[in-house]
Amino acid sequence: MTAATEARVDSGPRGDEIRIGIALSAMGFVLAGLGACVAILARDLDEPPGRLALLSSGFAVGLLVVAVIGPRLLRSWSIPTAMAFGSVVCAFGAGLLALAPAYTVVIAGALCVGLGGAMLTLVAPLMLNGPTAAVRLSRVNAVASGAGILAPLTIGAIDGLGPSGRLAMLAAAPPLLLLAVLTRRTNPIAPVTPTDGRRPGGRVDKPVAVLIDSAPAVGLGRKWRGRVGRQVVVDVGIGWLRVVLSVSVEFCFVVWAVARLVATGLPTATAALLGSAFPIGMAVGRAIGPIRWRNWSPVLPSGALAACGTLMVSLFDTPAIVAVGLVVAGLGVAPLYPVTLASLVATPGLSSARLSAVGALASGTAILLAPAVLAVLARAVDLRTAYLVTLPLIAVLFLLSRRSGRTSFV
């Protein structure tokens, strides 16, 4: 398949944008709620918080699995079928997380959220394909960020009223199931097949790079090195590692922020409410955009701000200071992933579609490993001290973001 892969959408651009907005907002609500659910599930199931690190790993496993099998599925499934499937599976996973009576059911729910959510992420660029794709994707992701802020607030409010706060995860199921019904009623979109960018009637569309074009071929093996040159492989490898580091820092906070607040002595419901501090910081930081000063990489001031927030979260045990530290960390972390991913995709020598797939692989790797590593450290010391693991990650990101004589990494 080529970067010119197209998917014909007959239901109108506005309808597609609404459907993708619903999908990503519901998924964003569930993902943002995972951190609060770690603390609540630990209490409800009498499990150590460290054992629940696999909640975030479920999404990562889903991302990696769908990156491999998704392109094959989309050769035979229509896009509405794939979207409806992802919506139903994600809704089912959210229901399991809300109602799970045992640890094994929780892990099954996380895996379903991961598989369904990854499928929705896979079809989103195809549904919004076209010359205004970047603007439309930005709009729906902005809405999804707002939904992410609501998750810990809703979870904390419900938990404070008496029932388990994880019941709030059920709120994501109705819009996802409605989406599945609405999507299946739209005019069918043909399965993804290789094209030269021509639509019926001879009109040629501008090629748009999408993840599925190259997802099965993201390795850096010997054949690839021979085709693109050693320097390109080195540049892509550095770009891949930078994305891994930025996503690792982000998900350490996403998953463990509420548990850190609980460790300060707050009730779980209050901690879940204050857990919105990090996504609020993230939303504000992404609205502001990367901080650029002179010839410095925007990674440096953003990373410095994230490091300051980390120190506030780790060195102090006062809930108010920890919450402020989460806001500061969110402000700093927010631009890291967009900046490092944009730099990776702009690496000369390879198609942007292939490089987007490498970025997806980097994200899945980081989400799979980073929260689990922090959990292991928390068992060996405590969560407060374990949070300092983000500092060496930021330091390595600084080192890899220096300007070199050959390539300027942003």
Tab-separated table of C-alpha atoms in Angstrom:
chain	number	residue	atom	x	y	z
A	1	MET	CA	0.000	0.000	0.000
A	2	THR	CA	1.142	3.557	-0.646
A	3	ALA	CA	0.793	6.880	1.091
A	4	ALA	CA	-1.887	7.729	-1.462
A	5	THR	CA	-4.353	5.239	0.058
A	6	GLU	CA	-7.853	6.689	0.005
A	7	ALA	CA	-11.150	5.891	1.620
A	8	ARG	CA	-14.279	7.212	-0.076
A	9	VAL	CA	-16.614	8.890	2.391
A	10	ASP	CA	-20.165	9.387	1.172
A	11	SER	CA	-21.775	10.592	4.383
A	12	GLY	CA	-20.435	14.143	4.240
A	13	PRO	CA	-17.387	15.731	5.866
A	14	ARG	CA	-19.329	17.291	8.737
A	15	GLY	CA	-20.897	13.968	9.699
A	16	ASP	CA	-17.509	12.256	9.615
A	17	GLU	CA	-16.033	14.920	11.881
A	18	ILE	CA	-18.879	14.532	14.376
A	19	ARG	CA	-18.480	10.749	14.467
A	20	ILE	CA	-14.719	10.916	14.951
A	21	GLY	CA	-15.205	13.602	17.593
A	22	ILE	CA	-17.576	11.314	19.510
A	23	ALA	CA	-15.181	8.386	19.179
A	24	LEU	CA	-12.034	10.201	20.312
A	25	SER	CA	-13.845	12.075	23.090
A	26	ALA	CA	-15.276	8.882	24.575
A	27	MET	CA	-11.905	7.167	24.273
A	28	GLY	CA	-10.157	10.204	25.781
A	29	PHE	CA	-12.557	10.119	28.724
A	30	VAL	CA	-11.714	6.464	29.386
A	31	LEU	CA	-7.948	6.926	29.049
A	32	ALA	CA	-7.906	10.020	31.271
A	33	GLY	CA	-9.930	8.095	33.852
A	34	LEU	CA	-7.439	5.228	34.075
A	35	GLY	CA	-5.232	7.059	36.560
A	36	ALA	CA	-8.122	7.709	38.929
A	37	CYS	CA	-9.309	4.129	38.475
A	38	VAL	CA	-5.916	2.771	39.561
A	39	ALA	CA	-6.390	4.185	43.054
A	40	ILE	CA	-10.097	3.289	43.242
A	41	LEU	CA	-9.620	-0.276	41.962
A	42	ALA	CA	-6.778	-0.783	44.429
A	43	ARG	CA	-9.203	0.140	47.198
A	44	ASP	CA	-12.223	-1.749	45.823
A	45	LEU	CA	-10.362	-4.975	45.036
A	46	ASP	CA	-7.842	-4.743	47.893
A	47	GLU	CA	-4.949	-4.908	45.447
A	48	PRO	CA	-1.622	-3.051	45.646
A	49	PRO	CA	-1.608	-0.127	43.180
A	50	GLY	CA	1.485	-1.534	41.484
A	51	ARG	CA	-0.445	-4.570	40.226
A	52	LEU	CA	-2.825	-2.272	38.378
A	53	ALA	CA	-0.097	-0.773	36.185
A	54	LEU	CA	-1.346	-3.127	33.465
A	55	LEU	CA	-4.348	-0.833	32.979
A	56	SER	CA	-2.278	1.503	30.813
A	57	SER	CA	-0.408	-1.419	29.295
A	58	GLY	CA	-3.712	-2.711	27.895
A	59	PHE	CA	-4.029	0.305	25.609
A	60	ALA	CA	-0.391	-0.063	24.565
A	61	VAL	CA	-0.847	-3.740	23.703
A	62	GLY	CA	-3.962	-2.852	21.719
A	63	LEU	CA	-2.054	-0.173	19.804
A	64	LEU	CA	0.731	-2.589	18.918
A	65	VAL	CA	-1.650	-5.417	17.952
A	66	VAL	CA	-3.846	-3.212	15.787
A	67	ALA	CA	-0.773	-1.685	14.126
A	68	VAL	CA	0.036	-5.177	12.874
A	69	ILE	CA	-3.398	-6.611	12.051
A	70	GLY	CA	-5.295	-3.385	11.322
A	71	PRO	CA	-4.027	-2.911	7.758
A	72	ARG	CA	-4.976	-6.502	6.929
A	73	LEU	CA	-8.465	-6.052	8.396
A	74	LEU	CA	-9.021	-2.860	6.433
A	75	ARG	CA	-8.333	-4.678	3.197
A	76	SER	CA	-11.520	-6.680	3.712
A	77	TRP	CA	-13.603	-4.600	6.157
A	78	SER	CA	-15.283	-1.332	5.243
A	79	ILE	CA	-14.337	1.645	7.411
A	80	PRO	CA	-17.819	1.796	9.039
A	81	THR	CA	-17.456	-1.870	9.994
A	82	ALA	CA	-14.036	-1.245	11.536
A	83	MET	CA	-15.274	1.837	13.381
A	84	ALA	CA	-18.380	0.076	14.693
A	85	PHE	CA	-16.248	-2.849	15.864
A	86	GLY	CA	-13.813	-0.550	17.659
A	87	SER	CA	-16.654	1.374	19.303
A	88	VAL	CA	-18.376	-1.761	20.631
A	89	VAL	CA	-15.146	-3.319	21.923
A	90	CYS	CA	-14.075	-0.070	23.629
A	91	ALA	CA	-17.530	0.335	25.218
A	92	PHE	CA	-17.424	-3.257	26.467
A	93	GLY	CA	-13.996	-2.646	27.992
A	94	ALA	CA	-15.199	0.508	29.748
A	95	GLY	CA	-18.090	-1.477	31.209
A	96	LEU	CA	-15.737	-4.145	32.516
A	97	LEU	CA	-13.537	-1.528	34.196
A	98	ALA	CA	-16.587	0.029	35.851
A	99	LEU	CA	-18.106	-3.219	37.126
A	100	ALA	CA	-15.173	-5.646	37.423
A	101	PRO	CA	-15.417	-7.824	40.547
A	102	ALA	CA	-11.898	-9.241	40.213
A	103	TYR	CA	-8.418	-8.327	39.018
A	104	THR	CA	-8.516	-10.579	35.946
A	105	VAL	CA	-11.708	-8.901	34.728
A	106	VAL	CA	-10.051	-5.502	35.128
A	107	ILE	CA	-7.137	-6.557	32.899
A	108	ALA	CA	-9.570	-7.949	30.320
A	109	GLY	CA	-11.398	-4.618	30.331
A	110	ALA	CA	-8.162	-2.685	29.844
A	111	LEU	CA	-7.230	-4.894	26.900
A	112	CYS	CA	-10.655	-4.350	25.296
A	113	VAL	CA	-10.295	-0.591	25.732
A	114	GLY	CA	-6.881	-0.833	24.117
A	115	LEU	CA	-7.994	-2.913	21.136
A	116	GLY	CA	-11.148	-0.895	20.498
A	117	GLY	CA	-9.483	2.454	21.077
A	118	ALA	CA	-6.579	1.585	18.806
A	119	MET	CA	-9.008	0.627	16.037
A	120	LEU	CA	-10.759	3.988	16.388
A	121	THR	CA	-7.401	5.759	16.252
A	122	LEU	CA	-6.506	3.796	13.137
A	123	VAL	CA	-9.599	4.766	11.125
A	124	ALA	CA	-9.735	8.425	12.228
A	125	PRO	CA	-7.238	9.703	9.600
A	126	LEU	CA	-9.148	7.837	6.884
A	127	MET	CA	-12.515	9.271	7.914
A	128	LEU	CA	-11.084	12.809	7.926
A	129	ASN	CA	-8.917	12.335	4.846
A	130	GLY	CA	-8.539	15.281	2.483
A	131	PRO	CA	-6.901	18.685	2.094
A	132	THR	CA	-8.266	19.974	5.440
A	133	ALA	CA	-7.393	16.827	7.397
A	134	ALA	CA	-4.942	18.567	9.742
A	135	VAL	CA	-7.460	21.243	10.766
A	136	ARG	CA	-10.255	18.728	11.259
A	137	LEU	CA	-8.099	16.374	13.308
A	138	SER	CA	-6.988	19.308	15.471
A	139	ARG	CA	-10.610	20.202	16.177
A	140	VAL	CA	-11.651	16.718	17.223
A	141	ASN	CA	-8.528	16.268	19.376
A	142	ALA	CA	-9.255	19.551	21.134
A	143	VAL	CA	-12.722	18.260	22.024
A	144	ALA	CA	-11.189	14.970	23.178
A	145	SER	CA	-8.811	16.859	25.490
A	146	GLY	CA	-11.769	18.599	27.099
A	147	ALA	CA	-13.445	15.241	27.673
A	148	GLY	CA	-10.250	14.019	29.314
A	149	ILE	CA	-10.459	16.789	31.902
A	150	LEU	CA	-13.991	15.710	32.818
A	151	ALA	CA	-13.009	12.111	33.612
A	152	PRO	CA	-11.220	12.536	36.980
A	153	LEU	CA	-13.732	15.212	38.019
A	154	THR	CA	-16.666	12.872	37.365
A	155	ILE	CA	-14.949	9.895	38.982
A	156	GLY	CA	-14.120	11.916	42.096
A	157	ALA	CA	-17.623	13.377	42.359
A	158	ILE	CA	-19.326	9.977	42.136
A	159	ASP	CA	-16.875	8.394	44.564
A	160	GLY	CA	-17.520	11.193	47.050
A	161	LEU	CA	-21.270	10.518	46.926
A	162	GLY	CA	-20.876	6.907	48.048
A	163	PRO	CA	-20.782	4.570	45.031
A	164	SER	CA	-17.447	3.551	43.554
A	165	GLY	CA	-16.122	6.324	41.338
A	166	ARG	CA	-15.157	3.882	38.604
A	167	LEU	CA	-18.855	3.625	37.743
A	168	ALA	CA	-18.245	6.899	35.899
A	169	MET	CA	-16.486	4.863	33.189
A	170	LEU	CA	-19.954	3.663	32.142
A	171	ALA	CA	-20.568	7.181	30.797
A	172	ALA	CA	-18.324	6.389	27.824
A	173	ALA	CA	-20.380	3.364	26.738
A	174	PRO	CA	-23.630	5.015	25.461
A	175	PRO	CA	-21.926	7.421	23.010
A	176	LEU	CA	-19.706	4.619	21.725
A	177	LEU	CA	-22.667	2.277	21.179
A	178	LEU	CA	-24.671	5.083	19.561
A	179	LEU	CA	-21.674	5.753	17.332
A	180	ALA	CA	-21.613	2.109	16.259
A	181	VAL	CA	-25.304	2.264	15.277
A	182	LEU	CA	-24.975	5.573	13.429
A	183	THR	CA	-21.833	4.467	11.629
A	184	ARG	CA	-23.370	1.239	10.376
A	185	ARG	CA	-26.308	3.234	8.951
A	186	THR	CA	-24.083	5.459	6.830
A	187	ASN	CA	-23.335	4.738	3.196
A	188	PRO	CA	-20.631	2.095	3.019
A	189	ILE	CA	-17.045	3.172	2.631
A	190	ALA	CA	-15.037	0.822	0.498
A	191	PRO	CA	-12.328	-1.326	2.076
A	192	VAL	CA	-8.912	0.276	1.931
A	193	THR	CA	-7.147	-0.810	-1.237
A	194	PRO	CA	-4.136	0.480	-3.143
A	195	THR	CA	-4.986	3.389	-5.436
A	196	ASP	CA	-3.202	6.072	-7.354
A	197	GLY	CA	-5.280	8.770	-5.660
A	198	ARG	CA	-7.973	8.855	-8.386
A	199	ARG	CA	-11.623	9.065	-7.509
A	200	PRO	CA	-14.396	8.017	-9.884
A	201	GLY	CA	-14.616	10.504	-12.733
A	202	GLY	CA	-10.885	10.957	-13.046
A	203	ARG	CA	-10.379	13.523	-10.260
A	204	VAL	CA	-7.048	13.081	-8.494
A	205	ASP	CA	-6.859	13.688	-4.740
A	206	LYS	CA	-3.772	14.915	-2.999
A	207	PRO	CA	-2.073	11.958	-1.254
A	208	VAL	CA	-2.457	11.979	2.500
A	209	ALA	CA	-0.092	9.963	4.699
A	210	VAL	CA	-1.968	7.644	7.046
A	211	LEU	CA	-0.742	5.199	9.630
A	212	ILE	CA	-2.100	2.064	8.030
A	213	ASP	CA	-0.040	2.444	4.873
A	214	SER	CA	3.139	1.220	6.489
A	215	ALA	CA	2.198	-0.180	9.877
A	216	PRO	CA	3.490	-3.712	9.198
A	217	ALA	CA	6.834	-2.376	7.964
A	218	VAL	CA	8.166	-0.221	10.754
A	219	GLY	CA	11.315	-2.184	11.592
A	220	LEU	CA	14.868	-1.008	11.091
A	221	GLY	CA	16.148	-4.254	9.596
A	222	ARG	CA	19.090	-4.817	7.253
A	223	LYS	CA	17.030	-4.595	4.061
A	224	TRP	CA	15.614	-1.244	5.106
A	225	ARG	CA	19.073	0.057	6.044
A	226	GLY	CA	20.304	-0.896	2.620
A	227	ARG	CA	17.499	1.002	0.897
A	228	VAL	CA	17.520	4.283	2.809
A	229	GLY	CA	21.083	4.672	4.031
A	230	ARG	CA	22.724	4.415	7.393
A	231	GLN	CA	22.361	8.096	8.340
A	232	VAL	CA	18.599	7.981	7.819
A	233	VAL	CA	18.379	4.941	10.080
A	234	VAL	CA	20.361	6.780	12.774
A	235	ASP	CA	18.140	9.877	12.485
A	236	VAL	CA	14.964	7.786	12.630
A	237	GLY	CA	16.314	5.817	15.585
A	238	ILE	CA	17.010	9.028	17.500
A	239	GLY	CA	13.589	10.401	16.581
A	240	TRP	CA	11.928	7.153	17.701
A	241	LEU	CA	13.717	7.299	21.064
A	242	ARG	CA	12.711	10.932	21.587
A	243	VAL	CA	9.049	10.028	21.087
A	244	VAL	CA	9.422	7.097	23.499
A	245	LEU	CA	10.898	9.392	26.151
A	246	SER	CA	8.260	12.115	25.772
A	247	VAL	CA	5.334	9.660	25.914
A	248	SER	CA	6.955	7.833	28.853
A	249	VAL	CA	7.068	11.023	30.920
A	250	GLU	CA	3.472	11.858	30.002
A	251	PHE	CA	2.011	8.486	30.939
A	252	CYS	CA	3.868	8.289	34.237
A	253	PHE	CA	1.712	11.260	35.240
A	254	VAL	CA	-1.462	10.105	33.478
A	255	VAL	CA	-1.496	6.758	35.287
A	256	TRP	CA	-0.016	7.596	38.696
A	257	ALA	CA	-1.062	11.191	39.468
A	258	VAL	CA	-4.138	10.233	41.523
A	259	ALA	CA	-2.250	7.492	43.377
A	260	ARG	CA	0.415	10.077	44.279
A	261	LEU	CA	-2.285	12.377	45.696
A	262	VAL	CA	-3.752	9.502	47.705
A	263	ALA	CA	-0.280	8.891	49.136
A	264	THR	CA	-0.341	12.414	50.595
A	265	GLY	CA	-3.241	11.355	52.824
A	266	LEU	CA	-6.186	12.583	50.774
A	267	PRO	CA	-9.368	10.523	50.535
A	268	THR	CA	-9.617	8.708	47.217
A	269	ALA	CA	-12.561	10.819	46.017
A	270	THR	CA	-10.750	14.091	46.717
A	271	ALA	CA	-7.579	12.795	45.095
A	272	ALA	CA	-9.539	11.838	41.980
A	273	LEU	CA	-10.954	15.361	41.775
A	274	LEU	CA	-7.515	16.944	42.174
A	275	GLY	CA	-6.183	14.448	39.644
A	276	SER	CA	-7.669	16.691	36.962
A	277	ALA	CA	-4.755	19.049	37.660
A	278	PHE	CA	-2.465	17.265	35.207
A	279	PRO	CA	-4.914	17.078	32.264
A	280	ILE	CA	-5.829	20.724	32.877
A	281	GLY	CA	-2.140	21.634	32.650
A	282	MET	CA	-1.861	19.518	29.499
A	283	ALA	CA	-4.864	21.205	27.880
A	284	VAL	CA	-3.525	24.696	28.639
A	285	GLY	CA	-0.031	23.733	27.486
A	286	ARG	CA	-1.280	22.399	24.168
A	287	ALA	CA	-3.410	25.493	23.657
A	288	ILE	CA	-0.342	27.691	24.173
A	289	GLY	CA	1.852	25.519	21.957
A	290	PRO	CA	5.625	24.956	21.982
A	291	ILE	CA	7.763	27.591	23.690
A	292	ARG	CA	10.348	28.928	21.235
A	293	TRP	CA	13.243	31.136	22.338
A	294	ARG	CA	16.207	32.056	20.168
A	295	ASN	CA	17.662	28.927	18.561
A	296	TRP	CA	16.830	26.588	21.417
A	297	SER	CA	14.792	23.499	20.807
A	298	PRO	CA	11.281	23.914	22.306
A	299	VAL	CA	11.959	20.613	24.081
A	300	LEU	CA	14.382	22.393	26.434
A	301	PRO	CA	12.070	24.977	28.087
A	302	SER	CA	9.145	22.531	28.057
A	303	GLY	CA	11.265	19.788	29.592
A	304	ALA	CA	12.615	22.189	32.217
A	305	LEU	CA	9.054	23.084	33.212
A	306	ALA	CA	8.151	19.373	33.386
A	307	ALA	CA	11.195	18.740	35.584
A	308	CYS	CA	10.138	21.542	37.964
A	309	GLY	CA	6.676	20.006	38.231
A	310	THR	CA	8.220	16.586	38.890
A	311	LEU	CA	10.284	17.972	41.763
A	312	MET	CA	7.192	19.568	43.314
A	313	VAL	CA	5.290	16.269	43.040
A	314	SER	CA	8.155	14.208	44.433
A	315	LEU	CA	9.853	16.364	47.091
A	316	PHE	CA	6.753	17.697	48.845
A	317	ASP	CA	4.019	15.764	50.597
A	318	THR	CA	1.454	18.553	50.903
A	319	PRO	CA	-1.610	17.899	48.699
A	320	ALA	CA	-1.861	21.508	47.504
A	321	ILE	CA	1.784	21.638	46.413
A	322	VAL	CA	1.539	18.247	44.722
A	323	ALA	CA	-1.563	19.409	42.813
A	324	VAL	CA	0.202	22.597	41.704
A	325	GLY	CA	3.178	20.460	40.688
A	326	LEU	CA	0.862	18.358	38.496
A	327	VAL	CA	-0.396	21.502	36.753
A	328	VAL	CA	3.180	22.709	36.171
A	329	ALA	CA	4.219	19.275	34.920
A	330	GLY	CA	1.222	19.192	32.577
A	331	LEU	CA	2.167	22.580	31.129
A	332	GLY	CA	5.680	21.345	30.437
A	333	VAL	CA	4.831	17.861	29.197
A	334	ALA	CA	2.075	19.013	26.813
A	335	PRO	CA	4.288	20.085	23.867
A	336	LEU	CA	6.823	17.251	24.136
A	337	TYR	CA	4.933	14.585	22.193
A	338	PRO	CA	3.692	16.864	19.364
A	339	VAL	CA	7.164	18.386	18.926
A	340	THR	CA	9.074	15.101	18.932
A	341	LEU	CA	6.537	13.366	16.686
A	342	ALA	CA	6.573	16.253	14.194
A	343	SER	CA	10.364	16.099	14.114
A	344	LEU	CA	10.303	12.344	13.507
A	345	VAL	CA	7.768	12.576	10.678
A	346	ALA	CA	9.838	15.359	9.050
A	347	THR	CA	12.987	13.201	8.881
A	348	PRO	CA	14.211	13.315	5.258
A	349	GLY	CA	14.714	10.084	3.356
A	350	LEU	CA	11.471	8.223	4.155
A	351	SER	CA	7.766	8.734	3.507
A	352	SER	CA	5.781	10.470	6.220
A	353	ALA	CA	3.418	7.461	6.290
A	354	ARG	CA	6.225	5.092	7.235
A	355	LEU	CA	7.543	7.560	9.805
A	356	SER	CA	4.053	7.951	11.310
A	357	ALA	CA	3.992	4.191	11.813
A	358	VAL	CA	7.375	4.380	13.561
A	359	GLY	CA	5.875	7.056	15.829
A	360	ALA	CA	2.929	4.801	16.668
A	361	LEU	CA	5.336	2.012	17.545
A	362	ALA	CA	7.244	4.414	19.812
A	363	SER	CA	4.042	5.486	21.591
A	364	GLY	CA	2.943	1.898	22.157
A	365	THR	CA	6.365	0.966	23.524
A	366	ALA	CA	6.382	3.883	25.954
A	367	ILE	CA	2.833	3.334	27.227
A	368	LEU	CA	3.561	-0.357	27.691
A	369	LEU	CA	6.763	0.088	29.686
A	370	ALA	CA	6.945	3.440	31.504
A	371	PRO	CA	4.014	3.189	33.988
A	372	ALA	CA	4.964	-0.411	34.762
A	373	VAL	CA	8.588	0.558	35.476
A	374	LEU	CA	7.421	3.327	37.794
A	375	ALA	CA	5.215	0.797	39.591
A	376	VAL	CA	8.186	-1.535	40.111
A	377	LEU	CA	10.225	1.335	41.537
A	378	ALA	CA	7.325	2.309	43.803
A	379	ARG	CA	7.381	-1.183	45.297
A	380	ALA	CA	11.118	-0.963	45.927
A	381	VAL	CA	11.017	2.531	47.483
A	382	ASP	CA	7.760	4.508	47.475
A	383	LEU	CA	5.704	6.289	44.831
A	384	ARG	CA	6.934	9.689	45.957
A	385	THR	CA	10.561	8.756	45.320
A	386	ALA	CA	9.766	6.674	42.247
A	387	TYR	CA	8.434	9.770	40.471
A	388	LEU	CA	12.025	10.994	40.195
A	389	VAL	CA	12.495	8.433	37.401
A	390	THR	CA	11.036	11.005	35.016
A	391	LEU	CA	14.050	13.293	35.555
A	392	PRO	CA	16.624	11.066	33.798
A	393	LEU	CA	14.098	10.523	31.001
A	394	ILE	CA	13.871	14.295	30.534
A	395	ALA	CA	17.672	14.614	30.760
A	396	VAL	CA	18.197	12.068	27.965
A	397	LEU	CA	15.545	13.868	25.909
A	398	PHE	CA	17.556	17.086	26.374
A	399	LEU	CA	20.717	15.402	25.114
A	400	LEU	CA	18.975	14.025	22.033
A	401	SER	CA	17.419	17.396	21.243
A	402	ARG	CA	20.660	19.300	20.712
A	403	ARG	CA	21.352	20.626	17.258
A	404	SER	CA	23.762	18.441	15.301
A	405	GLY	CA	25.866	19.343	12.305
A	406	ARG	CA	23.673	17.269	9.976
A	407	THR	CA	20.122	17.540	11.313
A	408	SER	CA	18.363	20.098	13.435
A	409	PHE	CA	16.051	18.357	15.837
A	410	VAL	CA	13.231	20.540	17.071
